[in-house]
């Protein structure tokens, strides 16, 4: 069971008087809320590695940013390539299964982008920014597939989504169709959905599933609110309804995940509120205000009751 | 270990006062968040409704607004203490209380429109008293957020704003470390600790200046300058104290090494304050198996680094030297610790 839920149980029992406050510390020890010495050592190890690498790489980026204009392009290429070479040596030494190797692969993926940007800048290729992100995501794709590291999957998705947004900024036209905000968001939604499906079929690491679902539900919600507030983008209605239905079927019937259902409920409450605001005529009248307030409270109470029931089922 | 197994273990150790736990299930944080957020939206509509219906009565009549707001809060207090089972009523009471608090705040603003410091002091006291008495985690959280913000603004109004981040971190550290040691009311600590963590983040990203907007009419006098430096020194002292405590646990029976290390880290904190404040939060999250705080620490550090890039006080060169040397020092220390067998590498 989740340790934070055990903590909540202990506090609740203490609040109800089932455990005396003086015994709280002992109870927390019995529940093993605190990590063991071995866990602490592993965490410190990971923290030193992660934070050390992060600060070092950030420092290098800051240094480049400071000296960028005054550096000869040979030196620029040399520095970026030597860094990539260094990360490759670490990968060869550690292998890709150890955390050190995985962190090095991530650094390689990030530096690949720096190298591409440098090529574009030096040779004045005339490429648009979206092409940089698109090429970057294509180049690191083999690494993403090879090491199956969730954080790298996330970077890949961020790159693809950024490429889509930048494309939309540059071209308002896509294969003859008008390319606007809602279409960019729809495309991002579809790509995230495909990634989620791929992810669920392969590795199924919970936090990434949640991040992807969070992104998908948020995009569908923005689209439906966009439509409700008067924009004629009616495709968002089936998209939204299918998203909610799909979320319910998959995360309730197939693989119970209450935080995702919680998010879907919140999305439904927000959408209904937006619809009510649009439908009811306000005109500084207290009746619609009271009605909307009470409807929101009722819906949230209903969602809370349902989610609590599920939480009890889950144990 | 699940809930039932935990209860059995506690029973065996004879630290439970009853034979069987009541079949109540705690709401996980995300359900609380949903209820709180939806309640907050609902409250804004109720408050608007109240504002429209009572506009003539409340407008420029602060005493009436305060009395009506307090009456709503008092009703809420009574209802909350009745431990309502009906979730709709709970949500309604939650939203109404927020609306009531809104009316009180409107009354206070109107009453003390010329004396902001006094307004924040009264609001701080009101939120503090409300926090202590109200029996709802969500309302406690919001009240403590308000109280912490008011206190930060009051401190800033005396030109002591450099003290705010250190003071907040110290409070966060103190509360989380003693999460299970407050014997008078166990559920009292958690919402305050979460609220203070959130305010610490806001302060870090505002670089301590976020409250400076509230330094009402401070002139550049010798006294004000002195207060600024007093705040600055106290802030460093508090941060050093926290790091000393962290290192002290690592190097048992030694004082000099933790002392030197904490001074070193604190000195680094003058130039990179955010990271130095976020690391103890990250460690607290891990040590207390609290995923929310751990996540806050990790995301906070990542976000701070991008924020740090745009910090104008120091040049990119100095920033890069600080970051590179700190990163390299951490990695070298890790290698030394692994070679000496202190850190195992079986991750």
XYZ file of C-alpha atoms in Angstrom:
662
model
C 0.000 0.000 0.000
C 0.990 3.557 -0.661
C 2.951 4.910 2.306
C 1.213 8.253 2.188
C -2.103 6.463 2.654
C -0.733 4.591 5.657
C 0.369 7.940 7.066
C -3.133 9.324 6.526
C -4.633 6.287 8.278
C -2.403 6.756 11.314
C -3.253 10.439 11.544
C -6.955 9.712 11.133
C -6.902 7.057 13.877
C -5.063 9.480 16.122
C -7.634 12.145 15.337
C -10.435 9.727 16.237
C -8.677 8.791 19.459
C -7.858 5.191 18.432
C -4.150 5.894 18.885
C -2.889 8.113 21.668
C -0.827 11.055 20.417
C 2.147 9.898 22.496
C 2.225 6.645 20.494
C 2.181 8.327 17.096
C 5.905 8.126 16.539
C 5.971 4.419 17.404
C 3.013 3.827 15.062
C 4.865 5.554 12.236
C 7.832 3.279 12.868
C 5.632 0.169 12.769
C 4.124 1.359 9.473
C 7.692 1.736 8.175
C 6.954 5.220 6.972
C 10.585 6.179 7.152
C 13.032 4.716 4.612
C 15.630 2.193 5.722
C 19.332 3.030 5.898
C 19.893 1.152 2.626
C 17.143 3.151 0.887
C 18.664 6.362 2.197
C 22.084 5.475 0.819
C 20.579 4.624 -2.575
C 18.679 7.875 -2.600
C 21.753 9.935 -1.712
C 23.637 8.116 -4.476
C 20.924 8.903 -6.999
C 20.600 12.488 -5.810
C 24.321 13.144 -6.103
C 24.402 11.615 -9.579
C 21.251 13.289 -10.863
C 21.818 16.704 -9.324
C 25.533 16.655 -10.137
C 24.875 15.832 -13.811
C 22.054 18.368 -14.007
C 24.100 21.212 -12.530
C 27.124 20.350 -14.659
C 25.139 20.238 -17.914
C 23.283 23.456 -16.960
C 26.607 25.132 -16.178
C 27.947 24.138 -19.612
C 24.816 25.516 -21.308
C 25.096 28.779 -19.332
C 28.766 29.030 -20.279
C 27.950 28.626 -23.958
C 25.222 31.200 -23.712
C 27.686 33.673 -22.177
C 30.474 33.187 -24.718
C 28.437 32.202 -27.725
C 29.075 35.206 -29.938
C 32.796 35.390 -29.266
C 33.491 31.683 -29.849
C 34.928 30.455 -33.135
C 32.583 27.949 -34.788
C 35.334 25.297 -34.789
C 35.497 25.585 -31.000
C 31.702 25.468 -30.745
C 31.545 22.237 -32.740
C 34.497 20.816 -30.866
C 32.904 21.456 -27.470
C 29.505 19.990 -28.362
C 31.027 16.953 -30.047
C 33.481 16.306 -27.256
C 30.572 16.364 -24.820
C 28.635 13.868 -26.950
C 31.775 11.747 -27.172
C 32.117 11.896 -23.374
C 28.554 10.727 -22.834
C 29.108 7.882 -25.327
C 32.155 6.742 -23.360
C 30.068 6.728 -20.171
C 27.391 4.676 -21.980
C 30.006 2.192 -23.227
C 31.512 1.914 -19.752
C 28.270 1.617 -17.788
C 25.983 -0.055 -20.322
C 22.433 1.157 -20.825
C 20.879 -0.846 -18.014
C 22.509 1.026 -15.146
C 21.101 4.360 -14.092
C 24.408 6.086 -14.877
C 24.217 4.817 -18.468
C 20.607 5.931 -18.811
C 21.420 9.418 -17.554
C 24.278 9.543 -20.090
C 21.881 8.510 -22.900
C 19.585 11.345 -21.845
C 22.495 13.773 -21.939
C 23.368 12.488 -25.459
C 19.792 13.086 -26.566
C 19.831 16.660 -25.236
C 23.253 17.399 -26.728
C 22.036 16.106 -30.114
C 19.616 19.027 -30.130
C 22.422 21.427 -29.260
C 24.483 20.054 -32.172
C 21.575 20.402 -34.615
C 20.962 23.972 -33.467
C 24.646 24.711 -33.952
C 24.600 23.288 -37.483
C 21.589 25.420 -38.336
C 23.190 28.520 -36.871
C 26.619 28.064 -38.443
C 25.605 27.118 -41.970
C 22.511 29.347 -42.041
C 20.438 26.474 -43.431
C 17.354 28.625 -43.519
C 15.421 25.931 -41.704
C 12.485 26.904 -39.535
C 12.602 26.310 -35.805
C 9.994 23.589 -36.025
C 12.351 21.628 -38.292
C 15.027 21.677 -35.607
C 12.647 20.097 -33.096
C 11.282 17.665 -35.671
C 14.761 16.490 -36.707
C 15.847 16.372 -33.097
C 12.924 14.094 -32.213
C 13.645 11.878 -35.261
C 17.366 11.572 -34.463
C 16.832 10.564 -30.857
C 13.992 8.162 -31.639
C 16.319 5.101 -31.915
C 17.719 5.944 -28.451
C 14.198 6.291 -27.062
C 13.176 2.904 -28.430
C 16.458 1.276 -27.430
C 16.742 2.230 -23.770
C 13.025 2.386 -22.926
C 13.630 5.025 -20.286
C 10.386 6.846 -19.329
C 12.058 10.239 -18.881
C 13.476 10.005 -22.414
C 10.042 9.099 -23.789
C 8.754 12.233 -22.148
C 11.514 14.353 -23.717
C 10.673 12.853 -27.133
C 7.017 13.748 -26.694
C 7.828 17.278 -25.545
C 9.968 17.709 -28.679
C 7.208 16.436 -30.989
C 4.602 18.655 -29.335
C 6.920 21.669 -29.524
C 7.515 20.955 -33.227
C 3.750 20.904 -33.829
C 3.196 24.205 -31.986
C 6.071 25.865 -33.852
C 4.835 24.529 -37.162
C 1.460 26.049 -36.409
C 3.109 29.378 -35.656
C 5.010 29.402 -38.940
C 2.401 27.948 -41.271
C -1.231 28.698 -40.823
C -1.869 26.260 -43.592
C -1.332 22.525 -43.474
C -1.637 20.460 -46.671
C -4.134 22.887 -48.015
C -6.193 23.044 -44.851
C -6.281 26.069 -42.630
C -4.056 25.257 -39.672
C -5.184 26.986 -36.545
C -5.131 26.675 -32.771
C -7.781 23.967 -32.458
C -6.234 21.880 -35.231
C -2.776 22.105 -33.636
C -4.250 21.033 -30.326
C -6.177 18.191 -31.998
C -3.005 16.955 -33.654
C -1.130 17.083 -30.341
C -4.021 15.206 -28.760
C -3.848 12.461 -31.409
C -0.063 12.096 -31.065
C -0.297 11.902 -27.282
C -3.069 9.337 -27.602
C -0.961 7.164 -29.920
C 1.982 7.482 -27.518
C -0.229 6.493 -24.616
C -1.461 3.430 -26.500
C 2.115 2.462 -27.426
C 3.253 3.036 -23.876
C 0.455 0.930 -22.435
C 1.229 -1.879 -24.850
C 4.927 -1.926 -24.029
C 6.286 -0.722 -20.698
C 3.333 0.454 -18.647
C 5.127 2.616 -16.119
C 2.389 4.261 -14.134
C 3.669 7.794 -13.778
C 4.177 8.236 -17.516
C 0.726 6.791 -18.222
C -0.647 9.402 -15.834
C 1.325 12.242 -17.392
C 0.145 11.274 -20.900
C -3.464 10.851 -19.791
C -3.287 14.181 -17.949
C -2.073 15.841 -21.150
C -4.771 14.130 -23.245
C -7.665 15.018 -20.923
C -6.414 18.591 -20.540
C -6.205 19.049 -24.333
C -9.684 17.572 -24.867
C -11.054 19.864 -22.127
C -9.459 22.973 -23.648
C -10.922 21.997 -27.040
C -14.454 21.517 -25.708
C -14.348 24.798 -23.750
C -13.088 26.490 -26.908
C -16.119 25.144 -28.765
C -18.555 25.962 -25.952
C -17.355 29.546 -25.906
C -18.612 30.089 -29.433
C -15.966 28.689 -31.805
C -17.318 26.384 -34.462
C -15.074 23.409 -34.001
C -17.664 20.698 -33.517
C -15.250 17.777 -33.910
C -14.173 18.557 -30.353
C -17.543 17.263 -29.066
C -16.974 13.624 -30.159
C -13.283 13.947 -29.202
C -14.229 15.022 -25.701
C -16.995 12.468 -25.235
C -14.821 9.629 -26.551
C -11.957 10.765 -24.271
C -14.195 10.666 -21.204
C -15.806 7.353 -22.197
C -12.426 5.819 -23.043
C -10.939 7.015 -19.775
C -13.857 5.522 -17.869
C -13.735 2.171 -19.674
C -9.963 1.728 -19.501
C -9.169 3.203 -16.107
C -12.293 1.953 -14.352
C -13.111 -1.404 -15.949
C -9.748 -2.640 -17.236
C -7.087 -1.029 -15.063
C -8.332 0.912 -12.063
C -6.560 4.231 -11.659
C -8.417 6.603 -9.349
C -6.240 9.729 -9.814
C -6.976 9.613 -13.567
C -10.702 9.146 -12.930
C -10.464 12.065 -10.507
C -8.972 14.223 -13.243
C -11.664 13.132 -15.711
C -14.341 14.067 -13.136
C -12.781 17.483 -12.642
C -12.689 17.950 -16.408
C -16.412 17.071 -16.623
C -17.234 19.559 -13.826
C -15.275 22.329 -15.559
C -16.922 21.603 -18.935
C -20.437 21.576 -17.432
C -19.667 24.873 -15.667
C -18.462 26.397 -18.939
C -21.624 25.171 -20.681
C -23.865 26.610 -17.951
C -22.084 29.966 -18.065
C -22.651 30.050 -21.816
C -26.279 28.893 -21.699
C -27.559 30.871 -18.702
C -27.895 34.591 -19.086
C -26.013 36.253 -16.203
C -26.860 39.928 -16.418
C -25.776 40.375 -12.768
C -28.689 38.299 -11.586
C -28.275 36.265 -8.415
C -30.407 33.300 -9.572
C -28.022 31.948 -12.279
C -25.072 32.532 -9.928
C -26.740 30.516 -7.187
C -27.804 27.821 -9.643
C -24.318 27.371 -11.076
C -22.756 27.396 -7.610
C -25.148 24.712 -6.383
C -24.736 22.594 -9.534
C -20.934 22.679 -9.187
C -21.204 21.706 -5.528
C -23.634 18.867 -6.375
C -21.455 17.553 -9.192
C -18.313 17.657 -7.080
C -20.154 15.927 -4.225
C -21.314 13.228 -6.646
C -17.793 12.798 -8.027
C -16.371 12.719 -4.496
C -18.872 10.066 -3.432
C -18.093 7.891 -6.483
C -14.323 8.247 -6.148
C -14.442 7.493 -2.425
C -16.422 4.364 -3.230
C -13.762 3.321 -5.724
C -11.043 4.122 -3.213
C -12.760 1.851 -0.689
C -12.980 -0.903 -3.335
C -9.284 -0.512 -4.041
C -8.581 -0.827 -0.315
C 1.554 -3.489 4.359
C -2.096 -2.493 3.926
C -4.451 -0.702 6.321
C -5.769 -3.839 7.987
C -2.283 -5.285 8.480
C -1.133 -2.002 9.936
C -4.056 -1.982 12.350
C -3.240 -5.558 13.411
C 0.424 -4.674 13.975
C -0.557 -1.659 16.034
C -2.970 -3.819 18.016
C -0.230 -6.348 18.729
C 2.036 -3.583 20.008
C -0.809 -2.482 22.301
C -0.804 1.082 21.113
C -4.438 1.184 20.015
C -7.184 2.236 22.382
C -10.005 0.238 20.728
C -10.257 -3.286 19.346
C -11.344 -2.551 15.810
C -10.879 0.434 13.612
C -14.005 2.063 12.332
C -14.580 1.284 8.669
C -13.727 4.745 7.446
C -11.439 5.238 4.516
C -9.255 8.296 4.197
C -9.684 10.435 1.171
C -6.521 10.322 -0.901
C -5.000 13.735 -1.649
C -6.277 13.854 -5.227
C -9.900 13.425 -4.114
C -9.363 16.174 -1.543
C -7.866 18.328 -4.277
C -10.851 17.710 -6.566
C -13.321 18.518 -3.796
C -11.326 21.554 -2.717
C -10.940 22.942 -6.228
C -14.569 22.358 -7.181
C -15.648 23.795 -3.817
C -13.536 26.855 -4.507
C -15.181 27.382 -7.928
C -18.598 26.852 -6.335
C -17.682 29.340 -3.593
C -16.803 32.019 -6.121
C -20.321 31.758 -7.573
C -21.928 31.748 -4.129
C -19.839 34.781 -3.167
C -20.947 36.570 -6.339
C -24.551 35.647 -5.557
C -24.133 36.964 -1.999
C -22.467 40.109 -3.319
C -25.315 40.818 -5.740
C -28.136 40.156 -3.276
C -26.551 41.996 -0.355
C -24.816 44.718 -2.386
C -26.833 47.586 -0.943
C -26.375 46.283 2.566
C -22.619 45.567 2.341
C -21.389 48.419 0.158
C -19.180 50.713 2.247
C -20.493 49.133 5.438
C -17.467 47.120 6.643
C -18.894 46.355 10.060
C -21.980 44.731 8.504
C -19.789 42.735 6.068
C -17.550 41.505 8.889
C -20.520 40.508 11.048
C -22.265 38.649 8.199
C -19.001 36.945 7.141
C -18.219 35.921 10.714
C -21.750 34.591 11.158
C -21.295 32.378 8.085
C -17.899 31.198 9.381
C -19.376 30.470 12.816
C -22.204 28.444 11.284
C -19.614 26.579 9.245
C -17.579 25.878 12.386
C -20.634 24.418 14.123
C -21.578 22.305 11.098
C -18.032 21.043 10.571
C -17.826 19.951 14.189
C -20.981 17.897 13.696
C -18.936 15.674 11.365
C -21.393 15.695 8.483
C -21.768 12.406 6.635
C -23.548 13.809 3.598
C -20.929 14.773 1.061
C -23.182 17.366 -0.657
C -23.722 19.171 2.641
C -19.988 19.001 3.307
C -19.242 20.616 -0.050
C -21.967 23.213 0.472
C -20.594 24.118 3.892
C -17.060 24.239 2.456
C -18.065 26.599 -0.358
C -20.218 28.741 1.962
C -17.339 29.102 4.412
C -15.046 30.302 1.646
C -17.717 32.780 0.580
C -18.052 33.879 4.254
C -14.293 34.399 4.499
C -14.429 36.420 1.297
C -17.067 38.713 2.832
C -14.942 39.148 6.005
C -11.892 40.040 3.900
C -13.953 42.580 1.936
C -15.070 44.121 5.231
C -11.489 44.276 6.553
C -10.167 45.863 3.350
C -12.852 48.537 3.511
C -12.251 49.143 7.211
C -8.453 49.422 7.073
C -7.978 50.852 3.593
C -5.483 53.407 4.908
C -3.532 51.061 7.162
C -2.410 48.025 5.139
C -0.039 46.677 7.761
C -2.815 46.543 10.308
C -5.133 44.913 7.744
C -2.642 42.096 7.126
C -2.090 41.670 10.851
C -5.816 41.303 11.526
C -6.187 38.937 8.548
C -3.258 36.893 9.842
C -4.878 36.580 13.278
C -8.283 35.771 11.758
C -6.813 33.066 9.493
C -4.746 31.652 12.365
C -7.747 31.381 14.701
C -9.866 29.921 11.896
C -7.129 27.401 11.113
C -6.976 26.215 14.694
C -10.690 25.732 15.178
C -12.122 24.623 11.832
C -12.391 20.893 11.323
C -11.661 20.672 7.587
C -8.330 19.953 5.928
C -9.163 21.995 2.823
C -10.176 25.063 4.825
C -7.147 24.673 7.090
C -4.924 24.603 4.010
C -6.432 27.759 2.537
C -6.388 29.568 5.893
C -2.758 28.711 6.484
C -1.879 29.893 2.971
C -3.540 33.220 3.755
C -1.884 33.463 7.174
C 1.583 32.660 5.776
C 1.174 35.235 3.014
C 0.051 37.882 5.507
C 3.018 37.167 7.779
C 5.438 37.369 4.836
C 3.944 40.718 3.855
C 4.149 42.035 7.423
C 7.827 41.014 7.673
C 8.487 42.671 4.311
C 6.772 45.871 5.416
C 9.613 46.278 7.944
C 12.199 45.865 5.150
C 13.146 42.437 6.481
C 12.172 40.632 3.267
C 15.494 38.760 2.818
C 14.503 36.856 5.945
C 11.323 35.403 4.397
C 12.762 32.387 2.446
C 14.914 31.212 5.360
C 12.100 31.630 7.844
C 9.689 29.717 5.632
C 12.188 26.919 5.033
C 12.875 26.714 8.752
C 9.130 26.429 9.490
C 8.652 23.807 6.764
C 11.617 21.800 8.047
C 10.528 22.082 11.665
C 6.924 21.047 10.942
C 7.682 18.088 8.670
C 10.361 16.792 11.028
C 7.871 16.801 13.850
C 4.888 15.598 11.899
C 4.148 12.872 14.433
C 5.391 14.654 17.516
C 2.693 17.237 18.085
C 0.724 15.459 20.700
C -2.117 17.941 21.156
C -3.813 17.688 17.748
C -2.217 15.414 15.136
C -4.197 16.643 12.141
C -3.206 20.225 12.919
C 0.271 20.097 11.427
C -0.103 18.671 7.906
C -2.164 21.387 6.151
C 0.075 24.097 7.620
C 3.187 22.246 6.478
C 1.811 21.875 2.931
C 0.760 25.520 2.803
C 4.165 26.715 3.993
C 5.864 24.527 1.387
C 3.723 26.139 -1.331
C 4.498 29.651 -0.055
C 8.215 28.783 0.085
C 8.065 27.905 -3.624
C 6.290 31.167 -4.456
C 8.939 33.084 -2.517
C 11.833 31.267 -4.210
C 10.528 32.053 -7.665
C 9.916 35.638 -6.644
C 13.537 35.679 -5.415
C 12.361 37.017 -2.065
C 11.132 40.148 -3.813
C 7.602 38.994 -4.363
C 6.521 40.459 -1.033
C 8.638 43.536 -1.609
C 5.685 45.058 -3.435
C 4.188 45.396 0.007
C 7.058 47.331 1.579
C 4.758 50.294 2.121
C 6.545 53.578 1.780
C 9.948 52.326 2.934
C 12.583 55.017 2.547
C 16.296 54.383 2.150
C 17.149 55.404 5.693
C 20.023 54.014 7.745
C 17.543 52.122 9.920
C 15.844 50.490 6.939
C 19.195 49.516 5.417
C 20.227 47.966 8.731
C 16.986 46.017 8.902
C 17.618 44.709 5.379
C 21.049 43.382 6.409
C 19.672 41.952 9.638
C 17.072 40.066 7.576
C 19.745 38.893 5.156
C 22.019 37.611 7.953
C 19.195 35.890 9.813
C 18.147 34.204 6.585
C 21.652 32.765 6.089
C 21.793 31.722 9.723
C 18.535 29.775 9.429
C 19.647 28.047 6.212
C 23.012 27.164 7.779
C 21.228 25.768 10.824
C 19.056 23.485 8.668
C 22.039 22.192 6.677
C 24.008 21.716 9.879
C 21.190 19.485 11.138
C 21.159 17.506 7.884
C 24.944 16.992 7.818
C 25.036 16.287 11.547
C 22.955 13.157 10.968
C 25.320 12.012 8.236
C 28.495 12.561 10.242
C 27.615 11.290 13.662
C 29.817 12.314 16.613
C 31.538 14.991 14.513
C 30.807 18.673 14.591
C 33.498 20.364 12.540
C 32.745 18.634 9.204
C 28.983 19.329 9.322
C 29.691 22.896 10.398
C 32.103 23.541 7.543
C 29.855 21.845 4.989
C 26.799 23.798 6.105
C 28.736 27.073 5.909
C 29.927 26.145 2.426
C 26.431 25.317 1.205
C 25.032 28.491 2.796
C 27.676 30.596 1.075
C 26.635 28.965 -2.205
C 23.061 29.880 -1.346
C 23.881 33.590 -1.603
C 24.267 33.142 -5.352
C 21.895 30.189 -5.971
C 19.243 30.610 -3.245
C 16.529 28.508 -4.878
C 18.476 25.262 -5.165
C 19.760 25.537 -1.606
C 16.231 25.915 -0.282
C 14.733 23.210 -2.498
C 17.234 20.484 -1.573
C 16.050 20.205 2.078
C 12.445 20.053 0.783
C 13.423 17.196 -1.547
C 15.170 15.389 1.313
C 12.157 15.872 3.594
C 9.914 14.383 0.914
C 12.100 11.312 0.668
C 12.682 10.890 4.404
C 8.971 11.078 5.117
C 7.923 8.956 2.112
C 5.838 11.919 1.035
C 5.513 11.811 -2.748
C 3.910 15.247 -3.009
C 6.788 16.977 -1.245
C 9.362 14.876 -3.117
C 7.752 15.749 -6.452
C 7.592 19.419 -5.424
C 11.327 19.330 -4.686
C 12.262 17.684 -8.003
C 10.044 19.864 -10.195
C 11.060 22.926 -8.166
C 14.775 22.329 -8.827
C 14.207 21.803 -12.561
C 12.021 24.887 -12.831
C 14.422 26.978 -10.750
C 17.322 26.219 -13.091
C 15.449 27.665 -16.055
C 14.351 30.609 -13.901
C 17.952 31.106 -12.737
C 19.090 31.620 -16.328
C 17.172 34.891 -16.443
C 18.278 36.157 -13.024
C 19.776 39.552 -13.726
C 21.863 40.148 -10.596
C 24.819 38.021 -11.718
C 26.372 37.338 -15.093
C 25.957 34.099 -16.991
C 29.686 33.457 -16.575
C 29.476 33.472 -12.769
C 26.308 31.392 -12.900
C 27.974 28.822 -15.161
C 31.079 28.634 -12.949
C 28.942 28.111 -9.834
C 26.789 25.447 -11.471
C 29.652 23.580 -13.131
C 31.816 23.558 -9.995
C 28.922 22.455 -7.777
C 27.909 19.731 -10.232
C 31.490 18.509 -10.602
C 31.985 18.574 -6.812
C 28.876 16.443 -6.322
C 29.961 13.903 -8.945
C 33.525 13.693 -7.608
C 32.261 13.272 -4.046
C 29.984 10.497 -5.261
C 32.885 8.669 -6.933
C 35.002 9.012 -3.761
C 32.149 7.707 -1.609
C 31.617 4.738 -3.945
C 35.354 3.925 -3.942
C 35.382 4.030 -0.153
C 32.395 1.692 -0.044
C 30.119 4.214 1.650
C 27.709 4.339 -1.299
C 26.654 1.084 -2.915
C 26.182 1.238 -6.667
C 23.491 -1.419 -7.005
C 20.705 0.815 -8.220
